[in-house]
PDB file of C-alpha atoms and ligand atoms in Angstrom:
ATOM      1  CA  UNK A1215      26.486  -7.243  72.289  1.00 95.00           C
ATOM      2  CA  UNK A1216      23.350  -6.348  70.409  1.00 96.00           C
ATOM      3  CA  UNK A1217      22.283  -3.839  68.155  1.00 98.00           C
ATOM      4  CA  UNK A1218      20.535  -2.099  70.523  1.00 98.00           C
ATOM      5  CA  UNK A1219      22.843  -1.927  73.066  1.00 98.00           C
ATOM      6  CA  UNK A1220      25.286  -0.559  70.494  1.00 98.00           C
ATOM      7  CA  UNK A1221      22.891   2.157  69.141  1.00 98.00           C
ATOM      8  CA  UNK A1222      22.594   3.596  73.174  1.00 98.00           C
ATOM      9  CA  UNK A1223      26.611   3.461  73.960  1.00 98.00           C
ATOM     10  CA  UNK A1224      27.106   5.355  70.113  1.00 98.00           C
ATOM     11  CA  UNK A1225      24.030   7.728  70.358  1.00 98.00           C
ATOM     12  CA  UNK A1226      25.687   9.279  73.505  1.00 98.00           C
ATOM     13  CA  UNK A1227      28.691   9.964  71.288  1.00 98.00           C
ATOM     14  CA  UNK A1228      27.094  11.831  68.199  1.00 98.00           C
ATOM     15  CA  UNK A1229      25.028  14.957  67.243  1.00 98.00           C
ATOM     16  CA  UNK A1230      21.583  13.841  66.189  1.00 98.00           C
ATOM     17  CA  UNK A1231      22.663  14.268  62.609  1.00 98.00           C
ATOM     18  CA  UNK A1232      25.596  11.620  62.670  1.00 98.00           C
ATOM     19  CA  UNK A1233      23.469   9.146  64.729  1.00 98.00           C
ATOM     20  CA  UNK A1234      21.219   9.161  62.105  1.00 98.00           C
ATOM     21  CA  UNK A1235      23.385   8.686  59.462  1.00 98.00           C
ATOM     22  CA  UNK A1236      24.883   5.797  61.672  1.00 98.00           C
ATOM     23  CA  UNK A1237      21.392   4.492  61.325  1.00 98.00           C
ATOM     24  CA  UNK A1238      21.306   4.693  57.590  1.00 98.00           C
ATOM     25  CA  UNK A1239      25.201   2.847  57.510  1.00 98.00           C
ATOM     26  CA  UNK A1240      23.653   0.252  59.660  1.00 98.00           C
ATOM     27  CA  UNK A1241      20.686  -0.776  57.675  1.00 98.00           C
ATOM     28  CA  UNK A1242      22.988  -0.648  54.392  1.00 98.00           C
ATOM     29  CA  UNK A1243      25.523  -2.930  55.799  1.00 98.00           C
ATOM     30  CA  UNK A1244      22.906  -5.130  56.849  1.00 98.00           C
ATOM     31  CA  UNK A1245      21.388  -5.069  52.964  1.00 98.00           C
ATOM     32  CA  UNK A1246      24.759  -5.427  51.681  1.00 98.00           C
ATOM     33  CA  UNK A1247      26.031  -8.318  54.275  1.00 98.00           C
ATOM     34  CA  UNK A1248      22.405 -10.248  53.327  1.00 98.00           C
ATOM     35  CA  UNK A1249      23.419  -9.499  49.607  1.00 98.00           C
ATOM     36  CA  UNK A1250      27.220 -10.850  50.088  1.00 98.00           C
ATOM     37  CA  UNK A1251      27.311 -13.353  52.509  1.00 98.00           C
ATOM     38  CA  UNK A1252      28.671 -11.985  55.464  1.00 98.00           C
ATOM     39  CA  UNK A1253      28.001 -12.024  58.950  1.00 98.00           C
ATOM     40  CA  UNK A1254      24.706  -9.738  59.622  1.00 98.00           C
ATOM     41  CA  UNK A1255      25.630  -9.292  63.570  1.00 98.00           C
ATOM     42  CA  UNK A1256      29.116  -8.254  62.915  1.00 98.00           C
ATOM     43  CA  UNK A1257      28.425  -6.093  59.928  1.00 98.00           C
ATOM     44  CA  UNK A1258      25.299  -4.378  62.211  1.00 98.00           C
ATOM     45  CA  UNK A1259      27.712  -3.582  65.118  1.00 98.00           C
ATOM     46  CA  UNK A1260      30.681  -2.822  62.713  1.00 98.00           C
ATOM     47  CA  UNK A1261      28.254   0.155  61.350  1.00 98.00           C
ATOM     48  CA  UNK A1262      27.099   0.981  64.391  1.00 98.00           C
ATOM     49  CA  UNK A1263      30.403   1.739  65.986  1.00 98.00           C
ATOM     50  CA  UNK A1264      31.596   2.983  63.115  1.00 98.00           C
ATOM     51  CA  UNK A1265      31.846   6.765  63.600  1.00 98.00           C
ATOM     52  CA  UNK A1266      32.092   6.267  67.123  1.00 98.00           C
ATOM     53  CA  UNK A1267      35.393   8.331  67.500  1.00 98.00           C
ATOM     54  CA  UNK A1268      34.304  11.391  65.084  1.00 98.00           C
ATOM     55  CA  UNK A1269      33.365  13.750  67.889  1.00 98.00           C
ATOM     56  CA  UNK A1270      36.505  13.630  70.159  1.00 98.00           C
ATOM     57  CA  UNK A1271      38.930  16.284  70.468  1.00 98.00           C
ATOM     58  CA  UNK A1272      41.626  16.409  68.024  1.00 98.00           C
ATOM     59  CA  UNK A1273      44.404  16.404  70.246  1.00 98.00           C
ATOM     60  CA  UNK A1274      42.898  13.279  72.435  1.00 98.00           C
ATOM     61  CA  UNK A1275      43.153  11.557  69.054  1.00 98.00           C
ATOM     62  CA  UNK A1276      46.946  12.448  68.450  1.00 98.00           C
ATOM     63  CA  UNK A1277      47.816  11.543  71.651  1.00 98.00           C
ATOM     64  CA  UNK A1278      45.867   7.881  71.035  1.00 98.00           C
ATOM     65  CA  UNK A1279      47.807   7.718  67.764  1.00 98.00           C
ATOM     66  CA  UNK A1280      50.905   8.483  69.426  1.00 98.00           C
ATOM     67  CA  UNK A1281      50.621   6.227  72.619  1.00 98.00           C
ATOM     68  CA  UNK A1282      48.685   3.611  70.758  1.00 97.00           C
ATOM     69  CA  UNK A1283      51.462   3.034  68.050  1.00 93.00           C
ATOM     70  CA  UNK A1284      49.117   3.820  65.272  1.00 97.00           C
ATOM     71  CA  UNK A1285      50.883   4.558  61.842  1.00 97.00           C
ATOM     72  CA  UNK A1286      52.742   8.131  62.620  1.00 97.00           C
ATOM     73  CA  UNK A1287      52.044   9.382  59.120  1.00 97.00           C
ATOM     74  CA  UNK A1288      48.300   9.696  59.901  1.00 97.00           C
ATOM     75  CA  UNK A1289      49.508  13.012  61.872  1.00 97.00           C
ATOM     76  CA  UNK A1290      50.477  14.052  58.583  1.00 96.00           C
ATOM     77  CA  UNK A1291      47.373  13.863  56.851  1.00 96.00           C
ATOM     78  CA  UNK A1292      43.954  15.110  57.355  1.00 95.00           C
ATOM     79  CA  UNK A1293      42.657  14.912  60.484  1.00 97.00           C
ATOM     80  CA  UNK A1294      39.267  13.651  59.206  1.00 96.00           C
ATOM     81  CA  UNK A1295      41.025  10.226  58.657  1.00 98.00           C
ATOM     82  CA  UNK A1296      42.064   9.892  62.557  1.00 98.00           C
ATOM     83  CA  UNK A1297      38.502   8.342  63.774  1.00 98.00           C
ATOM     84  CA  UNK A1298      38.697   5.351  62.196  1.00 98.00           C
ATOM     85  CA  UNK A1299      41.516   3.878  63.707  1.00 98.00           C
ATOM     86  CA  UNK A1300      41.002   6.073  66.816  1.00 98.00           C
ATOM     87  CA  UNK A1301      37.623   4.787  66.424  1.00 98.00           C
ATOM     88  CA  UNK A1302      38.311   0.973  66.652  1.00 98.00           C
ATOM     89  CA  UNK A1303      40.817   1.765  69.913  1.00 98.00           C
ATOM     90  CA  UNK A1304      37.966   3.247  72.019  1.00 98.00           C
ATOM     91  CA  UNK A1305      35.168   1.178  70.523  1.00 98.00           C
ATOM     92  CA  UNK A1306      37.640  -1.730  72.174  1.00 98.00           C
ATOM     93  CA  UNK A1307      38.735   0.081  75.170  1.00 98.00           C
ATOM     94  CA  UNK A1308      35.341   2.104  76.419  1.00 98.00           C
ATOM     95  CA  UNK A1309      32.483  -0.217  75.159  1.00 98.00           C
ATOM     96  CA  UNK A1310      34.116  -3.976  75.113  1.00 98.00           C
ATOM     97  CA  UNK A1311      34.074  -5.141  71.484  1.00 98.00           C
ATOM     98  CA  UNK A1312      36.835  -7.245  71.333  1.00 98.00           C
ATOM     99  CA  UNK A1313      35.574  -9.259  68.068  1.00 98.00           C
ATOM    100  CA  UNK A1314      39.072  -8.022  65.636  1.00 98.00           C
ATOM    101  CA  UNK A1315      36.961  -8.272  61.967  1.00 98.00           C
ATOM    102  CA  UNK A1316      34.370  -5.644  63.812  1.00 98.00           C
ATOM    103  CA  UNK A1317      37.395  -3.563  64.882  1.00 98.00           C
ATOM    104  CA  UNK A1318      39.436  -3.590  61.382  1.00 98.00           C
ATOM    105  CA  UNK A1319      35.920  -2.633  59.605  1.00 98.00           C
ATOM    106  CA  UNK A1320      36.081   0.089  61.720  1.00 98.00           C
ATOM    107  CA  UNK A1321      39.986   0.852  61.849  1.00 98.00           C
ATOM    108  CA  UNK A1322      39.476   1.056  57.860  1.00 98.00           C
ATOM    109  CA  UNK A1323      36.397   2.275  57.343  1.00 98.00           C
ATOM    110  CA  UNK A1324      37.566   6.068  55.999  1.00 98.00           C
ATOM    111  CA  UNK A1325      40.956   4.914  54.302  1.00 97.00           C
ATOM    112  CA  UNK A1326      40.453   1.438  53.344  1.00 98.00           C
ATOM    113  CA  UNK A1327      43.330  -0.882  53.217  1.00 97.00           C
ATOM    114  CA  UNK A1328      45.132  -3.329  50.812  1.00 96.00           C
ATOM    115  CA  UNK A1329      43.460  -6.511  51.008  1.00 95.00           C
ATOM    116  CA  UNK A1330      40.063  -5.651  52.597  1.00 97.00           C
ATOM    117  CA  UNK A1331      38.049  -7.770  53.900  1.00 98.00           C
ATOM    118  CA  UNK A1332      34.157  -8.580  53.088  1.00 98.00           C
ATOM    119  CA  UNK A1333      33.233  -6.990  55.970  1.00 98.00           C
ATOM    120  CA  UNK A1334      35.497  -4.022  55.802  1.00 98.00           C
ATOM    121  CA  UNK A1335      34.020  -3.394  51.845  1.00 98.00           C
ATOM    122  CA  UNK A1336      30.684  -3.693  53.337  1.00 98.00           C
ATOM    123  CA  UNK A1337      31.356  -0.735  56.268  1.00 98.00           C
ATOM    124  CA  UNK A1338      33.056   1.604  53.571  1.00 98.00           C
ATOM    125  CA  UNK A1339      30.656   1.155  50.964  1.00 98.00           C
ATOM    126  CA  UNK A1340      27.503   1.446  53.172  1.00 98.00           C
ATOM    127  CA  UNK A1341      29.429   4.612  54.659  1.00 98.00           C
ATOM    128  CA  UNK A1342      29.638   6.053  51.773  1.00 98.00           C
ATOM    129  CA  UNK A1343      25.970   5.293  49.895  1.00 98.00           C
ATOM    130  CA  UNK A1344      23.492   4.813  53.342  1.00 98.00           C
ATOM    131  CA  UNK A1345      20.067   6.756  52.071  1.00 98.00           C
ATOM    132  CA  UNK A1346      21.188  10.110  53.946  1.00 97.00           C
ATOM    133  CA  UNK A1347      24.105  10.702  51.596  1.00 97.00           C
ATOM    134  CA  UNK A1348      23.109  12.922  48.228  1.00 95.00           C
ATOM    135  CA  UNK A1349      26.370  14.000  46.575  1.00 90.00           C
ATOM    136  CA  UNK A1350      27.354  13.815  43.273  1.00 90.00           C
ATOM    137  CA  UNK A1351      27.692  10.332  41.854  1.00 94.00           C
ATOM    138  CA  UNK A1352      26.667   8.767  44.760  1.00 97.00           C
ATOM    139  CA  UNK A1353      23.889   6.727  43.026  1.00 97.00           C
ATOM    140  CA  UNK A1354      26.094   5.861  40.753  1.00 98.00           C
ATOM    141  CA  UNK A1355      27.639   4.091  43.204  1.00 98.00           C
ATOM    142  CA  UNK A1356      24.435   2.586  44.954  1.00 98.00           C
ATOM    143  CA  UNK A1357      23.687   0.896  41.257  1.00 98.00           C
ATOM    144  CA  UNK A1358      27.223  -0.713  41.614  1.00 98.00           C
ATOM    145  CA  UNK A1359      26.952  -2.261  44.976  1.00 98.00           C
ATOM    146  CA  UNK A1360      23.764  -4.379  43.616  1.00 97.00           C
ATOM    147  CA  UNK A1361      25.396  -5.479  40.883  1.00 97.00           C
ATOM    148  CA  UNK A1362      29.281  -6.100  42.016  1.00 97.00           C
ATOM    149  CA  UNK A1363      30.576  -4.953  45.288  1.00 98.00           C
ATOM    150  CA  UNK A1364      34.362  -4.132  44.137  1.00 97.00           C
ATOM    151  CA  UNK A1365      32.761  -2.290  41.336  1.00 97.00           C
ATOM    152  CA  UNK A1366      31.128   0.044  43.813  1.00 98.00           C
ATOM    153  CA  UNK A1367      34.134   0.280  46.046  1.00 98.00           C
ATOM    154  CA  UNK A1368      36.861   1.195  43.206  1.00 98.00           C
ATOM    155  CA  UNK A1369      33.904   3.695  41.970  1.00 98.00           C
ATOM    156  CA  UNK A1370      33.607   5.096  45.197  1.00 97.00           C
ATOM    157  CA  UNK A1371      37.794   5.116  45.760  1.00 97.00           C
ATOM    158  CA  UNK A1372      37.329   7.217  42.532  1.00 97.00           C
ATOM    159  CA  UNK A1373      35.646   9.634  43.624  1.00 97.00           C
ATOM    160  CA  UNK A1374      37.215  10.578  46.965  1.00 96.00           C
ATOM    161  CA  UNK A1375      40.391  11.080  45.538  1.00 97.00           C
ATOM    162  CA  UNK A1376      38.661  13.152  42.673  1.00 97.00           C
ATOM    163  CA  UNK A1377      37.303  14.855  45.268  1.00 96.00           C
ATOM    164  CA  UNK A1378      39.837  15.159  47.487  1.00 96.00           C
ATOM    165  CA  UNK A1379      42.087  16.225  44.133  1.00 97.00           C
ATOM    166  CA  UNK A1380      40.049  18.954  43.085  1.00 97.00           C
ATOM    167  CA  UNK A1381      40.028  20.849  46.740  1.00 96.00           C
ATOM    168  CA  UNK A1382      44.041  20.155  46.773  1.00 97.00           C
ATOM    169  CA  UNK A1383      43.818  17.922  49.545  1.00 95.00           C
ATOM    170  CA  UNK A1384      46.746  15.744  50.447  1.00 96.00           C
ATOM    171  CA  UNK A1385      45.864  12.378  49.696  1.00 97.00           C
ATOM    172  CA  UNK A1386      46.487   9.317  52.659  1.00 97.00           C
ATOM    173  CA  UNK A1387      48.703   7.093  50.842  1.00 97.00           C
ATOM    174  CA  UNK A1388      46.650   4.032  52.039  1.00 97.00           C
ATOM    175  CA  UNK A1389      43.825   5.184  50.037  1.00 97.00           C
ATOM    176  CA  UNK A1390      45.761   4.532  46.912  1.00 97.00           C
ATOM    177  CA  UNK A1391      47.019   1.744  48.142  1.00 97.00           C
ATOM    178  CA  UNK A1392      43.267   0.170  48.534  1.00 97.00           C
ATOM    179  CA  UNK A1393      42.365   1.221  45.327  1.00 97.00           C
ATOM    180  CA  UNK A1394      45.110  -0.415  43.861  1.00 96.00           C
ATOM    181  CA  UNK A1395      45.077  -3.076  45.134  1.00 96.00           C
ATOM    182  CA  UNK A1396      40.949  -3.633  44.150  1.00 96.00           C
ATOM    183  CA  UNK A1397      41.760  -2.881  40.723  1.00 94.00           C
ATOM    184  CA  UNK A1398      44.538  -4.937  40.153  1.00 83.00           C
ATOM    185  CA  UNK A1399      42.192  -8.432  40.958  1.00 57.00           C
ATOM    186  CA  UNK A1400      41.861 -10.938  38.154  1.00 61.00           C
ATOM    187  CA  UNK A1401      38.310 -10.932  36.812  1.00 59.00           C
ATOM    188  CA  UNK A1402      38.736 -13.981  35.063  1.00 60.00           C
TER     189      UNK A1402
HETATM  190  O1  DGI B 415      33.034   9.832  58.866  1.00 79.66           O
HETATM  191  P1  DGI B 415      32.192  10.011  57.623  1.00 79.66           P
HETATM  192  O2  DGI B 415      32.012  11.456  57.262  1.00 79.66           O
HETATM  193  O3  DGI B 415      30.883   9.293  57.691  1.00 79.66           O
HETATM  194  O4  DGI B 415      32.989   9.351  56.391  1.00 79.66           O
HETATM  195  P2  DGI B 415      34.512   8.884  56.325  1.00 79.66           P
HETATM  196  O5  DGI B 415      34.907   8.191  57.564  1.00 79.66           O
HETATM  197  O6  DGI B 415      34.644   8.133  55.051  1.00 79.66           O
HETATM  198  O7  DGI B 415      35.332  10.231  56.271  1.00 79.66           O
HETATM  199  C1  DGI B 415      35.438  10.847  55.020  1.00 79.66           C
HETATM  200  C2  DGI B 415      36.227  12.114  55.137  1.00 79.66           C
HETATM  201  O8  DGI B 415      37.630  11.862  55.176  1.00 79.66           O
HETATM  202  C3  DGI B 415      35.948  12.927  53.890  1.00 79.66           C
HETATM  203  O9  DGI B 415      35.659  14.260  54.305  1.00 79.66           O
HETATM  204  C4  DGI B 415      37.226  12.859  53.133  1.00 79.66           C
HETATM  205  C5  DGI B 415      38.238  12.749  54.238  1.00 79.66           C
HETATM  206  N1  DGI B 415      39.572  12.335  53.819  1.00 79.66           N
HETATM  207  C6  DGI B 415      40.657  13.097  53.948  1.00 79.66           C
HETATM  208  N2  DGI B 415      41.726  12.542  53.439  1.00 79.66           N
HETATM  209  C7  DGI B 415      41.356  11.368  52.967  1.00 79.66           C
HETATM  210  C8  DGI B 415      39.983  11.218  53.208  1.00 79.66           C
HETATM  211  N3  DGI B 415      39.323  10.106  52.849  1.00 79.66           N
HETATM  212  C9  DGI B 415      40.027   9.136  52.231  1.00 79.66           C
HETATM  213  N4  DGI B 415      39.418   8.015  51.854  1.00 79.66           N
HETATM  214  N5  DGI B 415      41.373   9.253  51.939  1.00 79.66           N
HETATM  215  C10 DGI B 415      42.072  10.355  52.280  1.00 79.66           C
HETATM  216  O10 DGI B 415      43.277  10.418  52.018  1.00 79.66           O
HETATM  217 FE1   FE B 416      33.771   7.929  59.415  1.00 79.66          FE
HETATM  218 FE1   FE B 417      30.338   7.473  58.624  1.00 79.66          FE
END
C-alpha cells in the first residue's frame, strides 16, 4: 500500500485535528527512519495507521481485547492505552496491512515494549515530538532524537510517567517495563 492510500482509509477515521497530527507523526518518522536506517515505507505507513483505532467506541475496544486475546490487564488500565493494540487488529483486519513490524509499531506505539524495535522507537518517538506537539519538555526531547534515539525515548518514557505520576494516574506496567529495559543497555 502507499502513503496515499493510507492517508484516505485513516482520514475517514479521525477529526481533522488528529489527521493532522497523523501528518506531523508521518513526516517525523520519515526524518527519523532517514536518520536511523530503517525502512522509510514501513515507518510512513506505521505512522500513518498509527492512531487509526483512537476514535472507536470504548466498549468495541473491550470487546476486541477480550475476543482478540489481547493482554486482560489492559482493561485495568487507562483506556487511552487500548488503541494501540486495538489499533494494529483493525489496521490488519479493515484495511489489509498484514506486514507484522508495521503492526507491532503500531500495537506499541502508546506503551512501548521490552525490546523495541527500530521501527517501533521511531513510531513512539515521532508520536510523541511531530511539530504539532508543544508541551513541556517536549523539545527537549526533539534535541535528543538528533543526537541519540534511546536518549530521546528514555527522556520521553520520563516524562509520561512524570506526567502520568503527578495526575495520580495508574501507570501500565509495560511502560516501565520499556523504560527499563532502554536504560539498562550497555553503552560501551
Ligand atoms: O494517541 P496519542 O494521543 O497521539 O498518543 P499516545 O498513543 O502516546 O497516547 C498517550 C496517552 O496515553 C496519554 O494521554 C497518556 C496515556 N497513558 C495512560 N496510561 C499510560 C499512558 N501512556 C503510557 N505510555 N503509559 C501508561 O501507562
Ligand atoms: Fe496513539
Ligand atoms: Fe498519536
Amino acid at each position: 500500500m502507499n502513503l496515499d492510500t493510507a492517508l484516505k482509509i485513516v482520514k475517514e477515521q479521525l477529526t481533522e485535528h488528529r489527521y493532522q497530527h497523523t501528518l506531523g507523526v508521518v513526516e517525523t518518522a520519515v526524518a527519523l527512519a532517514e536518520q536511523y536506517g530503517a525502512d522509510k515505507k514501513k515507518a510512513e505507513l506505521a505512522a500513518a495507521f498509527h492512531d487509526y483505532a483512537k476514535f472507536r467506541p470504548k466498549d468495541e475496544m473491550r470487546e476486541i481485547i477480550i475476543k482478540q486475546d489481547m493482554p486482560q490487564d489492559l482493561l485495568n488500565y487507562n483506556t487511552e492505552l487500548w488503541h494501540a493494540p486495538v489499533g494494529a487488529f483493525l489496521v490488519e483486519k479493515e484495511a489489509g496491512v498484514t506486514d507484522v513490524e508495521i503492526l507491532d509499531a503500531i500495537r506499541y506505539h502508546t506503551s512501548g515494549r521490552p525490546g523495541m524495535t527500530l521501527l517501533d522507537k521511531i513510531i513512539y518517538l515521532a508520536d510523541y515530538i511531530e511539530p504539532g506537539r508543544n508541551f513541556p519538555g517536549v523539545e527537549e526531547v526533539r534535541i535528543l532524537a538528533k543526537e541519540d534515539l534511546n536518549k530521546a525515548l528514555i527522556r520521553s518514557i520520563q516524562n509520561t510517567i512524570i506526567f502520568l505520576m503527578k495526575k495520580n494516574q495508574p501507570i501500565y506496567p509495560d511502560t516501565f517495563l520499556t523504560y527499563n529495559s532502554l536504560v539498562t543497555i550497555k553503552e560501551d
